[in-house]
Every structure is written in C-alpha cells, then in structure tokens.
Tab-separated table of C-alpha atoms in Angstrom:
chain	number	residue	atom	x	y	z
A	13	UNK	CA	-0.181	-0.416	-0.017
A	14	UNK	CA	1.219	3.536	-0.733
A	15	UNK	CA	1.423	7.074	0.753
A	16	UNK	CA	-1.711	7.642	-0.704
A	17	UNK	CA	-3.825	4.349	0.014
A	18	UNK	CA	-6.008	4.375	2.680
A	19	UNK	CA	-7.218	0.904	4.593
A	20	UNK	CA	-11.062	0.942	4.977
A	21	UNK	CA	-12.969	-2.242	7.533
A	22	UNK	CA	-15.982	-3.285	6.029
A	23	UNK	CA	-19.496	-3.361	8.071
A	24	UNK	CA	-21.180	-2.687	5.299
A	25	UNK	CA	-21.238	-6.017	3.180
A	26	UNK	CA	-23.334	-9.307	2.995
A	27	UNK	CA	-20.919	-11.799	3.118
A	28	UNK	CA	-21.947	-13.081	6.525
A	29	UNK	CA	-19.796	-15.888	6.641
A	30	UNK	CA	-17.167	-14.069	4.901
A	31	UNK	CA	-16.873	-16.697	2.173
A	32	UNK	CA	-15.534	-14.328	-0.856
A	33	UNK	CA	-12.094	-14.705	0.354
A	34	UNK	CA	-11.347	-18.344	1.330
A	35	UNK	CA	-8.672	-20.004	-0.427
A	36	UNK	CA	-10.780	-23.063	-2.243
A	37	UNK	CA	-13.278	-20.729	-2.715
A	38	UNK	CA	-11.095	-18.697	-4.961
A	39	UNK	CA	-9.251	-21.752	-6.077
A	40	UNK	CA	-13.047	-23.611	-6.743
A	41	UNK	CA	-14.123	-20.580	-9.216
A	42	UNK	CA	-10.795	-19.981	-10.963
A	43	UNK	CA	-10.299	-23.996	-11.787
A	44	UNK	CA	-14.202	-24.147	-13.930
A	45	UNK	CA	-12.390	-21.091	-15.674
A	46	UNK	CA	-11.157	-24.064	-18.233
A	47	UNK	CA	-14.608	-24.799	-19.549
A	48	UNK	CA	-14.687	-21.372	-20.298
A	49	UNK	CA	-15.187	-17.341	-18.662
A	50	UNK	CA	-19.308	-17.193	-19.872
A	51	UNK	CA	-21.860	-20.188	-20.998
A	52	UNK	CA	-22.456	-18.313	-24.081
A	53	UNK	CA	-26.861	-18.748	-23.998
A	54	UNK	CA	-29.650	-19.573	-21.897
A	55	UNK	CA	-30.717	-23.410	-20.468
A	56	UNK	CA	-32.804	-24.332	-22.663
A	57	UNK	CA	-31.561	-23.663	-25.842
A	58	UNK	CA	-27.639	-24.331	-25.223
A	59	UNK	CA	-27.753	-26.640	-22.595
A	60	UNK	CA	-25.836	-25.871	-19.097
A	61	UNK	CA	-22.297	-27.184	-17.429
A	62	UNK	CA	-22.425	-29.971	-14.529
A	63	UNK	CA	-21.394	-26.854	-11.731
A	64	UNK	CA	-24.693	-25.616	-12.016
A	65	UNK	CA	-26.430	-28.895	-12.603
A	66	UNK	CA	-24.353	-29.749	-9.710
A	67	UNK	CA	-24.871	-26.711	-7.943
A	68	UNK	CA	-28.962	-26.591	-8.283
A	69	UNK	CA	-29.222	-30.256	-5.847
A	70	UNK	CA	-26.183	-29.600	-4.035
A	71	UNK	CA	-29.130	-26.698	-2.917
A	72	UNK	CA	-31.822	-29.021	-2.527
A	73	UNK	CA	-29.740	-31.306	-0.767
A	74	UNK	CA	-28.994	-28.409	1.884
A	75	UNK	CA	-33.114	-27.552	2.141
A	76	UNK	CA	-34.437	-30.002	2.048
A	77	UNK	CA	-36.681	-29.106	-1.062
A	78	UNK	CA	-37.199	-32.314	-3.666
A	79	UNK	CA	-35.086	-29.740	-7.051
A	80	UNK	CA	-33.913	-26.044	-7.205
A	81	UNK	CA	-33.030	-24.215	-9.969
A	82	UNK	CA	-30.579	-21.529	-10.334
A	83	UNK	CA	-31.871	-18.160	-11.768
A	84	UNK	CA	-28.899	-15.185	-12.420
A	85	UNK	CA	-29.298	-13.272	-9.690
A	86	UNK	CA	-31.599	-13.130	-6.101
A	87	UNK	CA	-33.650	-10.273	-7.505
A	88	UNK	CA	-34.507	-12.074	-11.353
A	89	UNK	CA	-34.865	-15.138	-9.132
A	90	UNK	CA	-38.376	-13.178	-6.919
A	91	UNK	CA	-39.681	-11.803	-10.335
A	92	UNK	CA	-39.250	-15.223	-12.100
A	93	UNK	CA	-40.901	-17.036	-9.973
A	94	UNK	CA	-43.772	-15.155	-8.835
A	95	UNK	CA	-44.438	-13.212	-12.472
A	96	UNK	CA	-44.245	-17.517	-13.388
A	97	UNK	CA	-46.812	-18.699	-11.514
A	98	UNK	CA	-49.112	-15.546	-10.223
A	99	UNK	CA	-51.307	-14.271	-13.314
A	100	UNK	CA	-54.517	-12.635	-12.580
A	101	UNK	CA	-56.677	-14.813	-11.201
A	102	UNK	CA	-54.435	-15.456	-8.224
A	103	UNK	CA	-53.905	-13.206	-5.313
A	104	UNK	CA	-50.587	-12.046	-3.283
A	105	UNK	CA	-50.148	-11.346	-0.238
A	106	UNK	CA	-46.413	-9.503	0.754
A	107	UNK	CA	-45.383	-8.275	3.808
A	108	UNK	CA	-45.168	-4.677	3.742
A	109	UNK	CA	-41.482	-4.448	4.529
A	110	UNK	CA	-40.627	-7.003	1.697
A	111	UNK	CA	-38.059	-6.877	-0.725
A	112	UNK	CA	-38.239	-4.555	-3.828
A	113	UNK	CA	-37.498	-7.661	-5.869
A	114	UNK	CA	-40.424	-9.722	-4.543
A	115	UNK	CA	-42.435	-6.437	-4.962
A	116	UNK	CA	-41.798	-5.763	-8.864
A	117	UNK	CA	-42.059	-9.185	-8.415
A	118	UNK	CA	-45.790	-8.427	-7.250
A	119	UNK	CA	-46.369	-5.956	-9.424
A	120	UNK	CA	-45.445	-7.670	-12.624
A	121	UNK	CA	-47.736	-10.560	-12.573
A	122	UNK	CA	-50.629	-9.271	-12.414
A	123	UNK	CA	-52.530	-10.688	-9.702
A	124	UNK	CA	-53.988	-8.673	-7.084
A	125	UNK	CA	-51.997	-7.916	-4.616
A	126	UNK	CA	-52.773	-7.662	-0.534
A	127	UNK	CA	-50.412	-5.848	1.662
A	128	UNK	CA	-49.974	-6.663	4.907
A	129	UNK	CA	-48.828	-4.606	8.481
A	130	UNK	CA	-45.144	-6.129	8.314
A	131	UNK	CA	-45.035	-9.551	10.275
A	132	UNK	CA	-48.723	-8.862	11.716
A	133	UNK	CA	-50.892	-11.652	11.325
A	134	UNK	CA	-53.345	-10.635	13.029
A	135	UNK	CA	-53.935	-7.829	9.854
A	136	UNK	CA	-52.648	-11.457	7.195
A	137	UNK	CA	-55.784	-13.000	8.748
A	138	UNK	CA	-58.128	-10.293	8.189
A	139	UNK	CA	-57.309	-9.756	4.914
A	140	UNK	CA	-57.939	-13.726	4.203
A	141	UNK	CA	-61.075	-13.987	5.734
A	142	UNK	CA	-62.320	-10.809	4.009
A	143	UNK	CA	-61.424	-10.917	0.398
A	144	UNK	CA	-64.183	-13.687	-0.687
A	145	UNK	CA	-61.913	-14.868	-2.459
A	146	UNK	CA	-63.531	-17.956	-5.430
A	147	UNK	CA	-62.417	-21.493	-5.152
A	148	UNK	CA	-61.042	-20.808	-8.939
A	149	UNK	CA	-57.890	-18.152	-7.187
A	150	UNK	CA	-54.734	-19.411	-6.446
A	151	UNK	CA	-52.923	-18.083	-3.521
A	152	UNK	CA	-50.599	-17.114	-2.391
A	153	UNK	CA	-48.490	-15.018	1.000
A	154	UNK	CA	-45.001	-13.845	0.232
A	155	UNK	CA	-42.704	-13.164	2.529
A	156	UNK	CA	-39.140	-12.771	3.663
A	157	UNK	CA	-37.457	-15.157	5.934
A	158	UNK	CA	-34.830	-12.307	7.113
A	159	UNK	CA	-35.697	-8.842	6.426
A	160	UNK	CA	-33.180	-7.050	4.593
A	161	UNK	CA	-33.517	-3.773	6.828
A	162	UNK	CA	-34.392	-3.967	10.308
A	163	UNK	CA	-33.306	-7.350	10.834
A	164	UNK	CA	-36.028	-9.200	12.234
A	165	UNK	CA	-37.285	-12.803	11.736
A	166	UNK	CA	-40.413	-13.628	9.768
A	167	UNK	CA	-43.367	-15.127	12.412
A	168	UNK	CA	-42.738	-18.556	9.950
A	169	UNK	CA	-45.271	-20.397	13.243
A	170	UNK	CA	-48.163	-18.075	12.741
A	171	UNK	CA	-47.514	-18.409	8.987
A	172	UNK	CA	-48.093	-22.299	9.051
A	173	UNK	CA	-51.246	-21.770	11.026
A	174	UNK	CA	-52.798	-19.655	8.745
A	175	UNK	CA	-52.030	-21.678	5.798
A	176	UNK	CA	-53.231	-24.983	7.736
A	177	UNK	CA	-56.934	-22.613	7.401
A	178	UNK	CA	-56.333	-20.781	4.457
A	179	UNK	CA	-54.404	-23.448	2.411
A	180	UNK	CA	-52.498	-21.269	0.487
A	181	UNK	CA	-49.226	-21.321	-1.467
A	182	UNK	CA	-46.605	-20.419	0.671
A	183	UNK	CA	-43.034	-18.917	-0.352
A	184	UNK	CA	-40.323	-17.761	1.689
A	185	UNK	CA	-37.848	-15.895	0.494
A	186	UNK	CA	-34.083	-17.136	2.523
A	187	UNK	CA	-31.646	-14.085	1.029
A	188	UNK	CA	-30.207	-12.810	4.393
A	189	UNK	CA	-31.062	-16.481	6.353
A	190	UNK	CA	-29.146	-18.368	4.391
A	191	UNK	CA	-25.831	-19.208	6.892
A	192	UNK	CA	-26.899	-16.925	9.057
A	193	UNK	CA	-29.585	-18.496	10.886
A	194	UNK	CA	-31.069	-21.528	12.413
A	195	UNK	CA	-28.207	-24.078	14.007
A	196	UNK	CA	-26.431	-24.946	11.196
A	197	UNK	CA	-27.638	-22.289	8.792
A	198	UNK	CA	-30.016	-23.743	6.984
A	199	UNK	CA	-31.692	-21.151	7.010
A	200	UNK	CA	-36.138	-20.115	8.379
A	201	UNK	CA	-37.243	-23.022	8.771
A	202	UNK	CA	-34.179	-24.721	11.210
A	203	UNK	CA	-34.615	-21.573	13.321
A	204	UNK	CA	-37.970	-23.331	13.773
A	205	UNK	CA	-37.149	-27.021	14.239
A	206	UNK	CA	-39.009	-27.914	10.792
A	207	UNK	CA	-37.344	-29.980	8.273
A	208	UNK	CA	-37.126	-28.684	4.866
A	209	UNK	CA	-39.294	-31.458	3.646
A	210	UNK	CA	-41.688	-30.771	5.582
A	211	UNK	CA	-41.402	-27.549	6.986
A	212	UNK	CA	-44.337	-26.094	4.842
A	213	UNK	CA	-42.988	-23.929	3.219
A	214	UNK	CA	-44.157	-24.371	-0.955
A	215	UNK	CA	-40.983	-23.161	-2.540
A	216	UNK	CA	-37.707	-21.302	-0.385
A	217	UNK	CA	-36.320	-18.414	-2.504
A	218	UNK	CA	-32.240	-17.627	-1.797
A	219	UNK	CA	-29.350	-15.987	-3.309
A	220	UNK	CA	-25.377	-17.373	-3.729
A	221	UNK	CA	-24.553	-13.847	-2.980
A	222	UNK	CA	-24.623	-13.480	0.561
A	223	UNK	CA	-23.624	-16.005	2.768
A	224	UNK	CA	-22.330	-18.268	-0.191
A	225	UNK	CA	-20.357	-16.010	-1.691
A	226	UNK	CA	-21.157	-16.252	-5.260
A	227	UNK	CA	-23.595	-14.660	-8.050
A	228	UNK	CA	-27.282	-15.911	-8.302
A	229	UNK	CA	-29.894	-16.906	-6.902
A	230	UNK	CA	-32.385	-20.114	-6.446
A	231	UNK	CA	-35.438	-21.733	-5.972
A	232	UNK	CA	-35.835	-24.546	-4.066
A	233	UNK	CA	-38.970	-26.420	-3.783
A	234	UNK	CA	-41.198	-30.109	-5.023
A	235	UNK	CA	-39.646	-31.044	-8.115
A	236	UNK	CA	-42.876	-30.036	-10.177
A	237	UNK	CA	-43.019	-25.974	-9.604
A	238	UNK	CA	-39.048	-26.472	-10.590
A	239	UNK	CA	-40.334	-27.600	-14.129
A	240	UNK	CA	-42.782	-25.897	-14.203
A	241	UNK	CA	-40.601	-22.893	-13.978
A	242	UNK	CA	-37.452	-24.155	-16.067
A	243	UNK	CA	-40.164	-24.263	-18.240
A	244	UNK	CA	-42.285	-20.968	-17.952
A	245	UNK	CA	-39.970	-18.704	-15.845
A	246	UNK	CA	-39.481	-15.822	-18.369
A	247	UNK	CA	-36.755	-13.978	-15.966
A	248	UNK	CA	-35.148	-18.378	-16.370
A	249	UNK	CA	-36.021	-19.217	-20.314
A	250	UNK	CA	-34.444	-15.873	-22.017
A	251	UNK	CA	-31.282	-15.215	-19.022
A	252	UNK	CA	-27.883	-16.854	-20.789
A	253	UNK	CA	-26.767	-19.070	-17.754
A	254	UNK	CA	-24.167	-18.156	-14.863
A	255	UNK	CA	-20.845	-18.494	-16.044
A	256	UNK	CA	-19.345	-22.538	-14.269
A	257	UNK	CA	-16.794	-20.969	-12.816
A	258	UNK	CA	-19.060	-18.237	-10.676
A	259	UNK	CA	-21.546	-22.085	-10.132
A	260	UNK	CA	-18.742	-23.375	-8.530
A	261	UNK	CA	-17.361	-21.040	-6.189
A	262	UNK	CA	-20.828	-21.380	-4.995
A	263	UNK	CA	-20.926	-24.754	-4.963
A	264	UNK	CA	-18.099	-24.796	-2.771
A	265	UNK	CA	-19.067	-22.385	-0.298
A	266	UNK	CA	-22.116	-23.977	-0.420
A	267	UNK	CA	-20.033	-27.085	0.533
A	268	UNK	CA	-18.183	-25.927	3.640
A	269	UNK	CA	-21.182	-24.379	4.681
A	270	UNK	CA	-22.514	-27.879	5.004
A	271	UNK	CA	-19.548	-28.921	6.552
A	272	UNK	CA	-18.680	-26.152	9.275
A	273	UNK	CA	-22.171	-23.958	9.217
A	274	UNK	CA	-22.346	-25.169	13.482
A	275	UNK	CA	-19.225	-23.679	13.424
A	276	UNK	CA	-19.646	-20.380	11.522
A	277	UNK	CA	-22.828	-19.870	12.635
A	278	UNK	CA	-21.511	-19.901	16.086
A	279	UNK	CA	-18.513	-17.419	15.045
A	280	UNK	CA	-20.616	-14.786	13.244
A	281	UNK	CA	-23.776	-15.076	16.641
A	282	UNK	CA	-20.678	-13.830	19.061
A	283	UNK	CA	-19.458	-11.532	16.915
A	284	UNK	CA	-23.385	-9.957	16.324
A	285	UNK	CA	-23.557	-10.576	20.126
A	286	UNK	CA	-20.542	-7.818	20.627
A	287	UNK	CA	-21.650	-6.100	19.119
A	288	UNK	CA	-24.273	-5.045	19.608
A	289	UNK	CA	-24.086	-5.392	22.945
A	290	UNK	CA	-21.309	-2.347	22.430
A	291	UNK	CA	-23.677	-0.115	20.748
A	292	UNK	CA	-26.605	-0.460	22.873
A	293	UNK	CA	-23.785	-0.208	25.873
A	294	UNK	CA	-22.687	3.081	24.061
A	295	UNK	CA	-26.294	4.714	23.623
A	296	UNK	CA	-27.328	4.390	20.036
A	297	UNK	CA	-30.522	4.061	17.974
A	298	UNK	CA	-31.141	-0.303	17.551
A	299	UNK	CA	-33.151	-2.230	16.054
A	300	UNK	CA	-34.160	-5.010	18.290
A	301	UNK	CA	-32.776	-8.220	17.159
A	302	UNK	CA	-30.665	-11.303	17.362
A	303	UNK	CA	-29.566	-11.343	12.717
A	304	UNK	CA	-25.656	-9.535	11.727
A	305	UNK	CA	-27.601	-6.833	10.592
A	306	UNK	CA	-27.925	-3.871	13.183
A	307	UNK	CA	-29.693	-0.610	11.712
A	308	UNK	CA	-29.454	2.577	13.855
A	309	UNK	CA	-32.170	4.415	12.843
A	310	UNK	CA	-30.994	8.307	12.979
A	311	UNK	CA	-34.504	9.373	11.277
A	312	UNK	CA	-32.934	12.389	8.770
A	313	UNK	CA	-31.373	11.204	5.473
A	314	UNK	CA	-28.908	14.518	5.999
A	315	UNK	CA	-27.636	12.901	9.381
A	316	UNK	CA	-27.694	9.801	8.174
A	317	UNK	CA	-25.596	10.196	5.459
A	318	UNK	CA	-22.958	12.535	6.887
A	319	UNK	CA	-22.926	9.737	10.538
A	320	UNK	CA	-21.510	7.416	6.968
A	321	UNK	CA	-19.355	10.149	6.200
A	322	UNK	CA	-17.874	10.901	9.048
A	323	UNK	CA	-17.012	6.729	9.648
A	324	UNK	CA	-15.500	7.012	6.601
A	325	UNK	CA	-13.235	9.596	7.513
A	326	UNK	CA	-12.102	7.041	10.627
A	327	UNK	CA	-11.617	4.186	8.290
A	328	UNK	CA	-15.425	2.268	8.383
A	329	UNK	CA	-16.986	1.996	5.377
A	330	UNK	CA	-20.502	2.068	6.246
A	331	UNK	CA	-23.599	2.850	3.997
A	332	UNK	CA	-26.843	5.600	4.863
A	333	UNK	CA	-29.744	4.123	3.390
A	334	UNK	CA	-32.470	6.416	3.130
A	335	UNK	CA	-35.962	6.250	1.445
A	336	UNK	CA	-37.153	5.068	-1.338
A	337	UNK	CA	-35.483	1.287	0.598
A	338	UNK	CA	-36.910	1.988	3.683
A	339	UNK	CA	-39.833	4.815	5.161
A	340	UNK	CA	-39.295	8.163	4.427
A	341	UNK	CA	-38.420	9.566	8.346
A	342	UNK	CA	-36.167	6.196	9.326
A	343	UNK	CA	-32.954	6.721	7.233
A	344	UNK	CA	-30.007	5.326	8.892
A	345	UNK	CA	-26.837	3.054	9.333
A	346	UNK	CA	-27.201	-0.213	7.985
A	347	UNK	CA	-24.273	-1.869	9.498
A	348	UNK	CA	-23.607	-5.762	8.892
A	349	UNK	CA	-21.085	-8.171	11.350
A	350	UNK	CA	-19.726	-11.412	9.747
A	351	UNK	CA	-18.015	-14.526	11.059
A	352	UNK	CA	-14.521	-12.854	9.239
A	353	UNK	CA	-14.046	-9.503	11.702
A	354	UNK	CA	-11.966	-10.177	14.295
A	355	UNK	CA	-13.312	-9.338	18.072
A	356	UNK	CA	-10.904	-6.292	17.795
A	357	UNK	CA	-12.176	-5.073	14.257
A	358	UNK	CA	-15.710	-5.048	15.782
A	359	UNK	CA	-14.176	-3.783	19.005
A	360	UNK	CA	-12.227	-0.687	17.180
A	361	UNK	CA	-15.609	0.216	14.829
A	362	UNK	CA	-17.685	-0.203	18.370
A	363	UNK	CA	-15.727	2.173	19.454
A	364	UNK	CA	-15.299	4.763	16.369
A	365	UNK	CA	-19.306	4.882	15.873
A	366	UNK	CA	-20.150	5.480	19.963
A	367	UNK	CA	-17.967	8.522	19.745
A	368	UNK	CA	-18.951	9.672	16.220
A	369	UNK	CA	-21.999	9.724	17.738
A	370	UNK	CA	-21.495	11.454	21.138
A	371	UNK	CA	-20.168	14.221	19.019
A	372	UNK	CA	-22.864	14.571	16.107
C-alpha cells in the first residue's frame, strides 16, 4: 500500500460467513475457468455446465427439497417465480417490508396484491378472511425470512397456522437467512426447528451472493414446481446461464457451509452479540434483534449521510440507507457483522461509531 492509499474495515457487506476470500472458494472458481469464461447461451437452448446442475442438487439437498433451480440473480429469482406462478386469477399477500424484488414480482405478475402490516399475522388473517376469494383463484403469501433492512425474522409458525386454515402457497425468501440463522445455517425453517422436507414452505427462495460468496439466486421446491419454472419463467428462459466459475465457487461455499455450518454460525452469532452489546451500551438507537443486520436508525436522510461520511473518514465503511429503500423518517446506517470480523475489528468499530454518535 502506498502513502496515498487508505485501508478501510468493511461493515456494510452481506458476506455473512466471510467466504468470498476463502482460498478453496476462489480456487474452485479458477479451476472452472478451464471450461470458459461464460456459458454463451440460455440453458434451454445451449444447455448448462455440470457445475450448475451439481449446484442445484446440492442446494436441494441443503434446503431439504426435491429440486432447486438457479437464476442469474436473487432479484430475478423473485421476479421469475412470482411472474411465472401468479396471474390475473391469483391473489398475493405480501409483507409491507418485503424486499423490492418481491414487490416488483408481485406488480408484474398481474395478480391482485394485498399488503399486510409487517409481520402482523392478525392483519394477514383479517385480509385472508375478508377477501371472499373465488375457489378458482390461486392464493399466495410471500415474505422475507430475515428482513433485509430491519434484520428481524418472519413469524413462520403463525404463517403455517394460517396456511393450514386458508390453504395458500407459501413462499419464503431466505436471502438473508441462509448461512445466518438456524443451528447450521439452513435458514428460516431450521431456525424454528422444522425440517425442509416437511416444513410447510412451498418455495424457498435465496441468493448465492451473500453467505454463498458468489452471484445468482435459486428457488428450492418440489420437482413439479421447479420443472414448471424451467419451462414458464421468462427471466430463467431468456437469460444467459451463469458461467461455470460462478457456479463452482458457490458450490464450494455451500460445501463449506454443509461441513462447518455450526461453527461458522456460532462465530457469526458471537460477533453479532458483541457488536450489538457494545453499541447498545453506548446508547445508539438500534433496531432490536438477533441477526447480523444491525440498523442504527437516525431518522433524517442528511444525518445518516453525515454519519456515514464521518465513519468513512475514520476508516469504517458503512452505507447510509434512505428512502425509497426505507420509509421516510427512518434513514439509517445498516451495519452488518460477518463471521470473518475479528474481535478487535468489532471493538474498534464500535468505539469509533460510539464516539461519532456522541459528537454528532
């Protein structure tokens, strides 16, 4: 590093397990470059590399489903699933704090969309009971597993009780849950002590770009639903497939999670508790929770931008999150902890943030 360069500690990444710099993950990608830098075509016209097929089998095994289908991004996964399954004879019930990709997928599906209050199962049941849906209509309920901006966890047991009563198709987006919650990092179902094969979630959506250290998304479900998506989901059909190197890196990261998930999640939880405790003791306005997404809600956009800028000057890379990503008046610093952070890095970061908070 020369005198004009500066080192930063990153606390704004979704690299929850720190695997993007894991040697074996990088080497897996390098080795797969022997098969070409790109896939050169969509999977239905040009086929796909064995790395993609292997990854799908591995994902299905890890999530406890019959099958899985890989998309090019997590965003396109939500669009592709909702766009393919729902139509004008469908009703989708969506949590008000769902990710933008879910919101956009609902919009383009053509279905009637009803938004329920965040994680409020009583409000959801009120909407379900009062709608008077014709028997010929499909009903979907879709929710994040871990919500990306607040870091809280969906009330899955209550959702499953409603599913048994109202017989809807349940879609859970585990983008921020895989590798993060559950004893071994399997996600929302495991967090609540449920097995993937019988957990009651019809489609588990996720991403390869966070805990799995690569790029892409996936839908894990029954063989029937995955086969339907392969032939009906336009974002899947008309996109060039992910290159072998990306699939190989994701698959190696998943193998590490399968092997070392318990210890990695324990380290992530330790780091999360340490950071939360230090910031809470300093009096910062945190959103309560247990996940490594730690929002510091500052309210005004200008205040959040200033705070982010001051952190940057002090060697801490943090992003100010403001509308439309979050509601007006709730601009925040979205701090994320990873299993790769050292205790010293966490304590140093908390000290700088606490001092800036008192100063600003």
